[in-house]
Coordinates of C-alpha atoms and ligand atoms in Angstrom, one line a residue:
M1 CA 35.9 12.6 -0.8
K2 CA 33.9 13.6 2.4
Y3 CA 30.4 12.8 2.6
P4 CA 28.0 13.7 5.2
G5 CA 27.4 11.3 8.1
R6 CA 23.9 11.3 7.9
V7 CA 21.4 12.4 5.2
R8 CA 17.7 13.2 5.5
L9 CA 15.3 11.7 3.0
V10 CA 12.1 13.2 1.5
E11 CA 9.9 10.5 0.4
V12 CA 7.9 12.3 -2.5
G13 CA 6.4 9.0 -4.3
P14 CA 2.6 9.6 -3.1
R15 CA 2.8 13.0 -4.8
D16 CA 5.4 13.3 -7.5
G17 CA 5.2 9.4 -8.1
L18 CA 1.5 9.2 -8.5
Q19 CA 0.7 12.7 -10.1
N20 CA 1.8 11.4 -13.5
E21 CA 0.3 8.0 -13.5
A22 CA -2.5 6.9 -15.7
R23 CA -4.4 4.6 -13.8
P24 CA -6.5 6.0 -11.2
L25 CA -5.8 4.9 -7.8
S26 CA -8.1 4.7 -4.7
V27 CA -7.9 6.5 -1.5
E28 CA -7.4 3.4 0.3
A29 CA -4.4 2.5 -2.1
K30 CA -2.6 5.9 -1.1
V31 CA -3.3 5.6 2.3
R32 CA -1.8 2.2 2.6
L33 CA 1.2 3.5 0.6
I34 CA 1.8 6.6 2.7
D35 CA 1.3 4.4 6.0
A36 CA 3.8 1.8 4.8
L37 CA 6.4 4.8 3.9
S38 CA 6.3 6.1 7.3
A39 CA 6.4 2.8 8.9
A40 CA 9.6 2.0 7.0
G41 CA 11.2 5.0 8.9
H42 CA 10.8 8.0 6.6
A43 CA 10.8 11.3 8.5
A44 CA 8.9 13.2 5.7
V45 CA 6.5 11.6 3.3
E46 CA 5.1 14.2 0.6
A47 CA 1.3 13.1 0.7
G48 CA -0.4 14.9 -2.1
S49 CA -1.3 18.3 -3.4
F50 CA -4.0 20.9 -3.3
V51 CA -4.0 22.0 -7.0
S52 CA -6.5 22.3 -9.5
P53 CA -8.2 19.0 -10.1
K54 CA -8.7 19.8 -13.7
W55 CA -4.8 20.2 -14.0
V56 CA -3.8 17.2 -12.1
P57 CA -6.9 14.8 -11.3
Q58 CA -4.6 12.1 -9.6
M59 CA -4.2 14.5 -6.7
A60 CA -8.1 15.4 -6.5
D61 CA -8.5 13.2 -3.2
T62 CA -5.6 14.8 -1.1
D63 CA -8.1 16.0 1.5
R64 CA -9.6 12.3 1.9
V65 CA -6.0 10.8 2.0
M66 CA -4.8 13.3 4.6
A67 CA -7.9 12.5 6.8
A68 CA -7.3 8.7 6.6
I69 CA -3.6 8.3 6.9
Q70 CA -1.9 7.4 10.4
R71 CA -0.2 10.4 11.4
R72 CA 3.1 9.4 13.2
P73 CA 4.7 12.0 15.5
D74 CA 8.0 11.4 14.1
T75 CA 6.9 12.0 10.2
A76 CA 6.1 15.1 8.6
Y77 CA 3.4 15.1 5.8
P78 CA 4.0 18.0 3.6
V79 CA 1.4 18.9 0.5
L80 CA 1.9 20.9 -2.5
V81 CA 0.3 24.3 -2.5
P82 CA 0.3 26.7 -5.4
N83 CA -1.9 29.6 -3.9
K84 CA -4.1 30.7 -1.1
Q85 CA -6.9 28.4 -2.4
G86 CA -4.5 25.4 -2.1
M87 CA -3.2 26.7 1.6
N88 CA -6.9 27.1 2.8
A89 CA -7.5 23.4 1.8
A90 CA -4.3 22.3 3.4
L91 CA -5.3 24.0 6.5
E92 CA -8.7 22.5 6.5
A93 CA -7.2 19.1 6.1
G94 CA -5.0 19.7 9.2
C95 CA -1.6 19.9 7.5
A96 CA 1.1 20.9 9.5
E97 CA 3.7 21.3 6.4
V98 CA 3.0 22.4 2.9
A99 CA 5.3 23.2 0.0
V100 CA 5.2 25.9 -2.7
F101 CA 6.7 25.4 -6.1
T102 CA 8.1 27.6 -8.6
A103 CA 10.9 27.5 -11.2
A104 CA 14.1 28.9 -12.6
S105 CA 12.7 29.1 -16.3
E106 CA 9.9 31.4 -17.1
A107 CA 8.3 28.9 -19.8
F108 CA 8.1 26.0 -17.5
C109 CA 6.7 28.1 -14.5
R110 CA 3.7 29.1 -17.1
K111 CA 3.2 25.6 -18.3
N112 CA 3.2 24.2 -14.9
T113 CA 1.2 26.8 -13.0
N114 CA -0.2 29.3 -15.6
C115 CA 2.0 32.3 -14.3
S116 CA 5.4 34.0 -14.4
I117 CA 8.0 33.2 -11.5
D118 CA 7.3 36.9 -10.3
E119 CA 3.4 36.0 -10.3
S120 CA 4.2 32.9 -8.4
F121 CA 5.8 34.7 -5.6
G122 CA 2.7 37.0 -5.6
R123 CA 0.7 33.9 -4.9
F124 CA 2.9 32.6 -2.3
A125 CA 2.9 35.9 -0.2
P126 CA -0.7 35.0 1.3
V127 CA 0.3 31.3 1.7
M128 CA 3.5 32.3 3.7
E129 CA 1.1 34.8 5.8
A130 CA -1.3 32.1 6.9
A131 CA 1.5 29.7 7.4
R132 CA 3.1 32.0 9.9
H133 CA -0.1 32.8 11.5
R134 CA -1.0 29.0 11.9
G135 CA 2.6 27.8 12.5
V136 CA 2.9 25.7 9.5
R137 CA 6.3 24.9 7.9
V138 CA 6.9 25.7 4.4
R139 CA 9.2 23.9 2.2
G140 CA 10.3 25.6 -1.4
Y141 CA 10.8 24.0 -4.6
V142 CA 12.7 25.4 -7.6
S143 CA 12.2 23.5 -10.8
T144 CA 14.1 23.3 -14.0
V145 CA 17.4 23.9 -12.0
I146 CA 19.6 22.4 -15.0
A147 CA 17.5 22.8 -18.1
C148 CA 13.9 23.5 -19.2
P149 CA 11.6 21.4 -21.7
Y150 CA 10.9 24.5 -23.6
D151 CA 13.6 27.1 -22.9
G152 CA 16.7 24.9 -22.8
K153 CA 19.6 25.3 -20.5
V154 CA 19.2 27.4 -17.3
S155 CA 21.7 29.4 -15.8
P156 CA 23.0 28.5 -12.2
A157 CA 23.0 32.3 -11.3
R158 CA 19.3 32.4 -11.9
V159 CA 18.4 29.1 -9.9
A160 CA 20.4 30.8 -6.9
E161 CA 18.3 33.9 -7.3
V162 CA 15.0 32.1 -7.1
S163 CA 16.2 29.9 -4.3
A164 CA 17.4 33.0 -2.3
R165 CA 14.0 34.6 -2.8
L166 CA 12.3 31.5 -1.3
L167 CA 14.4 31.2 2.1
E168 CA 14.1 35.2 2.4
M169 CA 10.2 34.5 2.1
G170 CA 10.3 32.1 4.9
C171 CA 10.8 28.6 3.6
Y172 CA 12.8 26.6 5.9
E173 CA 14.4 24.6 3.2
V174 CA 14.6 24.8 -0.8
S175 CA 14.6 21.8 -3.0
L176 CA 16.4 22.2 -6.2
G177 CA 14.7 20.2 -8.9
D178 CA 16.1 18.7 -12.1
T179 CA 12.5 18.3 -13.4
I180 CA 13.5 16.6 -16.7
G181 CA 16.4 14.7 -15.5
V182 CA 19.0 15.6 -17.7
G183 CA 21.8 17.1 -15.4
T184 CA 25.2 15.3 -15.1
P185 CA 27.3 15.5 -12.1
A186 CA 29.5 18.4 -13.3
E187 CA 26.3 20.5 -14.1
C188 CA 24.6 19.6 -10.7
V189 CA 28.0 20.6 -8.8
A190 CA 28.4 23.9 -10.8
M191 CA 24.7 24.8 -9.9
V192 CA 24.9 24.0 -6.4
D193 CA 28.2 26.0 -6.2
A194 CA 26.3 28.9 -7.6
V195 CA 23.6 28.5 -5.5
V196 CA 25.5 28.2 -2.1
E197 CA 26.9 31.6 -2.9
R198 CA 23.7 33.1 -2.0
V199 CA 22.1 30.8 0.5
P200 CA 23.4 28.4 3.2
R201 CA 24.2 24.7 2.0
D202 CA 22.2 23.2 5.0
K203 CA 19.1 24.9 3.6
L204 CA 19.1 23.1 0.5
A205 CA 18.0 19.7 -0.8
A206 CA 18.4 18.0 -4.2
H207 CA 15.5 16.6 -6.1
F208 CA 16.5 14.2 -9.1
H209 CA 14.5 12.9 -11.7
D210 CA 16.4 9.9 -13.4
T211 CA 15.4 10.2 -17.2
Y212 CA 19.2 9.8 -18.2
G213 CA 20.1 7.6 -15.3
Q214 CA 22.4 10.2 -13.8
S215 CA 20.6 10.6 -10.4
L216 CA 22.7 8.4 -8.2
A217 CA 25.8 9.9 -9.9
N218 CA 24.4 13.5 -9.4
I219 CA 23.6 12.6 -5.6
L220 CA 27.3 11.5 -4.8
A221 CA 28.5 14.7 -6.5
V222 CA 26.4 17.0 -4.7
M223 CA 27.0 15.1 -1.4
E224 CA 30.7 16.1 -1.8
R225 CA 29.4 19.7 -1.7
G226 CA 27.6 19.0 1.7
I227 CA 24.2 18.7 0.3
A228 CA 22.5 16.2 2.8
V229 CA 18.7 16.0 1.9
F230 CA 17.6 14.1 -1.0
D231 CA 14.1 13.9 -2.5
T232 CA 13.3 10.2 -3.6
A233 CA 10.4 8.2 -4.8
V234 CA 9.6 4.7 -4.0
A235 CA 10.2 2.3 -6.8
G236 CA 11.4 5.2 -8.9
L237 CA 7.7 6.4 -9.8
G238 CA 7.4 10.0 -11.0
G239 CA 7.4 12.6 -13.5
C240 CA 5.6 16.0 -13.8
P241 CA 2.5 16.3 -16.2
Y242 CA 3.9 19.6 -17.6
A243 CA 7.4 18.1 -18.3
K244 CA 7.1 16.1 -21.3
G245 CA 9.3 12.9 -21.4
A246 CA 10.6 13.4 -17.8
S247 CA 10.7 10.1 -16.1
G248 CA 10.5 9.1 -12.4
N249 CA 12.3 10.5 -9.4
V250 CA 15.4 8.7 -8.5
G251 CA 14.3 5.6 -6.3
T252 CA 14.1 5.5 -2.7
E253 CA 15.5 1.8 -2.7
D254 CA 18.4 2.7 -4.9
V255 CA 19.6 5.6 -2.7
V256 CA 19.0 3.7 0.6
Y257 CA 21.0 0.8 -1.0
M258 CA 23.7 3.1 -1.9
L259 CA 23.9 5.1 1.3
D260 CA 23.8 1.9 3.1
G261 CA 26.9 0.9 0.9
L262 CA 28.6 4.1 2.0
G263 CA 27.8 3.7 5.8
I264 CA 25.8 6.8 5.7
A265 CA 23.1 7.0 8.0
H266 CA 19.4 7.8 6.9
G267 CA 17.0 6.1 9.2
V268 CA 14.9 4.1 6.5
D269 CA 14.4 0.4 6.2
L270 CA 15.2 -0.8 2.7
E271 CA 13.0 -4.1 2.9
K272 CA 10.1 -2.2 4.1
V273 CA 10.2 0.3 1.4
A274 CA 10.9 -2.4 -1.3
A275 CA 7.7 -4.2 0.2
A276 CA 5.8 -0.9 -0.5
G277 CA 7.1 -0.4 -3.8
R278 CA 6.0 -3.7 -4.8
E279 CA 2.5 -3.3 -3.6
I280 CA 1.9 0.1 -5.1
C281 CA 3.4 -1.3 -8.5
T282 CA 0.9 -4.1 -8.5
A283 CA -2.0 -1.4 -7.9
L284 CA -0.7 0.7 -10.7
G285 CA -0.2 -2.4 -12.9
R286 CA 3.4 -1.6 -13.8
A287 CA 6.9 -2.6 -13.0
P288 CA 9.1 -0.4 -10.6
A289 CA 11.2 2.0 -12.5
S290 CA 14.4 1.8 -10.6
K291 CA 17.2 -0.7 -10.5
V292 CA 17.1 -1.6 -7.0
A293 CA 13.3 -1.7 -6.9
Q294 CA 13.4 -4.1 -9.4
A295 CA 16.0 -6.4 -8.2
L296 CA 14.4 -6.4 -4.6
S297 CA 10.5 -6.8 -6.3
A298 CA 11.9 -9.8 -8.2
K299 CA 13.4 -11.3 -5.0
L300 CA 10.3 -10.7 -3.2
A301 CA 8.2 -12.4 -5.8
A302 CA 10.8 -15.5 -5.8
Ligands
LIG401 P1 -5.1 29.1 -12.9 O1 -6.1 28.4 -13.9 O2 -4.2 30.0 -13.2 O3 -5.9 29.4 -11.7 O4 -4.1 27.8 -12.3 P2 -7.0 30.5 -11.2 O5 -6.7 31.0 -9.7 O6 -7.2 31.1 -12.2 O7 -8.2 29.4 -10.9 C1 -8.9 28.7 -12.2 C2 -9.7 27.4 -11.6 O8 -8.7 26.6 -11.0 C3 -10.6 27.8 -10.8 O9 -11.6 26.8 -10.8 C4 -10.1 27.6 -9.3 O10 -11.1 27.4 -8.2 C5 -9.2 26.4 -9.6 P3 -13.0 27.0 -11.9 O11 -13.7 28.3 -11.3 O12 -12.4 27.0 -13.3 O13 -13.7 25.8 -11.6 N1 -8.1 26.7 -8.5 C6 -7.8 25.6 -7.5 N2 -8.6 24.4 -7.5 C7 -7.9 23.6 -6.3 N3 -6.8 23.9 -5.7 C8 -6.3 25.1 -5.9 C9 -6.8 26.0 -7.0 N4 -6.2 27.0 -7.4 C10 -7.0 27.6 -8.3 N5 -5.2 25.5 -5.2 C11 -3.0 26.5 -10.6 C12 -3.2 27.8 -11.2 C13 -1.7 26.7 -10.0 C14 -4.1 26.1 -9.8 C15 -2.9 25.5 -11.9 O14 -2.0 25.9 -12.7 C16 -2.5 24.3 -11.3 O15 -3.1 23.5 -10.3 N6 -1.5 23.6 -11.5 C17 -0.9 22.3 -11.3 C18 0.6 22.3 -10.9 C19 1.1 21.0 -10.5 O16 0.5 20.5 -9.7 N7 2.1 20.4 -10.9 C20 2.7 19.3 -10.4 C21 3.6 19.6 -9.4 S1 5.1 20.3 -9.5 C22 6.4 19.2 -9.9 O17 6.0 18.1 -10.2 C23 7.7 19.7 -9.8 C24 8.5 19.2 -8.5 O18 8.3 17.9 -8.2 C25 10.0 19.6 -8.6 C26 10.6 19.1 -9.9 O19 10.7 18.0 -10.1 O20 11.2 20.1 -10.4 C27 7.8 19.8 -7.2
LIG402 MG1 9.6 16.2 -9.4

């Protein structure tokens, strides 16, 4: 068994975590969360998305959030953009990094963004052009890398094809999303093996949702395949409004705890993340979703 000596974590809680929450959250609460996560050592905190406020009302205030956060020089604050309109808003908000998102299944792509996979790439073209022009970094997401809530199993070859296309287009990294959290370690390894036939493994990240409790096992399995970037969400918040039944992302606290146990460097302070998780869960009126976040939250309360 050989794991990387260091992994990079991308904190997606303020975007993937909050986009699915029923209780509206103030700009101040979001800003406090993002600032606490960057202060905890995160090198990347996904801060929101510039999508239609009719589709995802929880992210409608991303411009105000971006204006109010304390931008640390060592932290990137990517935001999701689906098209040129989103990119314009991101540039206006002074974003230095954005993320485009598509899928490996047609049905999910359409439910999520009202277009086919091919059409999603058509929308990305002007985003990439503006990014090149303005020196903005672009990350790419592929959703439904294991299965689609509408179309069922997804072929690893299809995931490889869409990932390669995102990199060819100019993304610096592609995050592979098990959107509905159904993958098991063997399936995730098979998917990664297919993708690395088309793209270098150091350009890949894994994004696991924890619906079936497999995320930590999946992370271990793909780390053995050399994947060393993982998207995580504080307190295990998260879910996609267009993937019914999908639960939160793997918890940042859980991944940090596991990596600490393995002696793998990551740069994130567990106690600070746990405190941020506890505060945001209080604001949301809910309990943390992930096990380590729950245990640490109970300890903090005692
Ligand atoms: P559309 O209806 O096809 O777009 O939506 P349109 O170009 O026809 O425009 C329709 C309306 O939307 C117009 O407004 C536009 O101005 C507005 P109206 O005239 O009706 O008032 N509009 C926008 N407004 C703000 N920002 C924009 C924007 N673009 C158009 N950028 C669109 C297409 C993509 C916009 C829509 O489908 C949408 O916003 N979808 C939301 C997608 C989303 O945020 N999903 C969740 C994030 S992805 C995810 O969670 C998965 C991930 O975590 C990885 C994983 O787990 O797999 C990343
Ligand atoms: Mg997600």
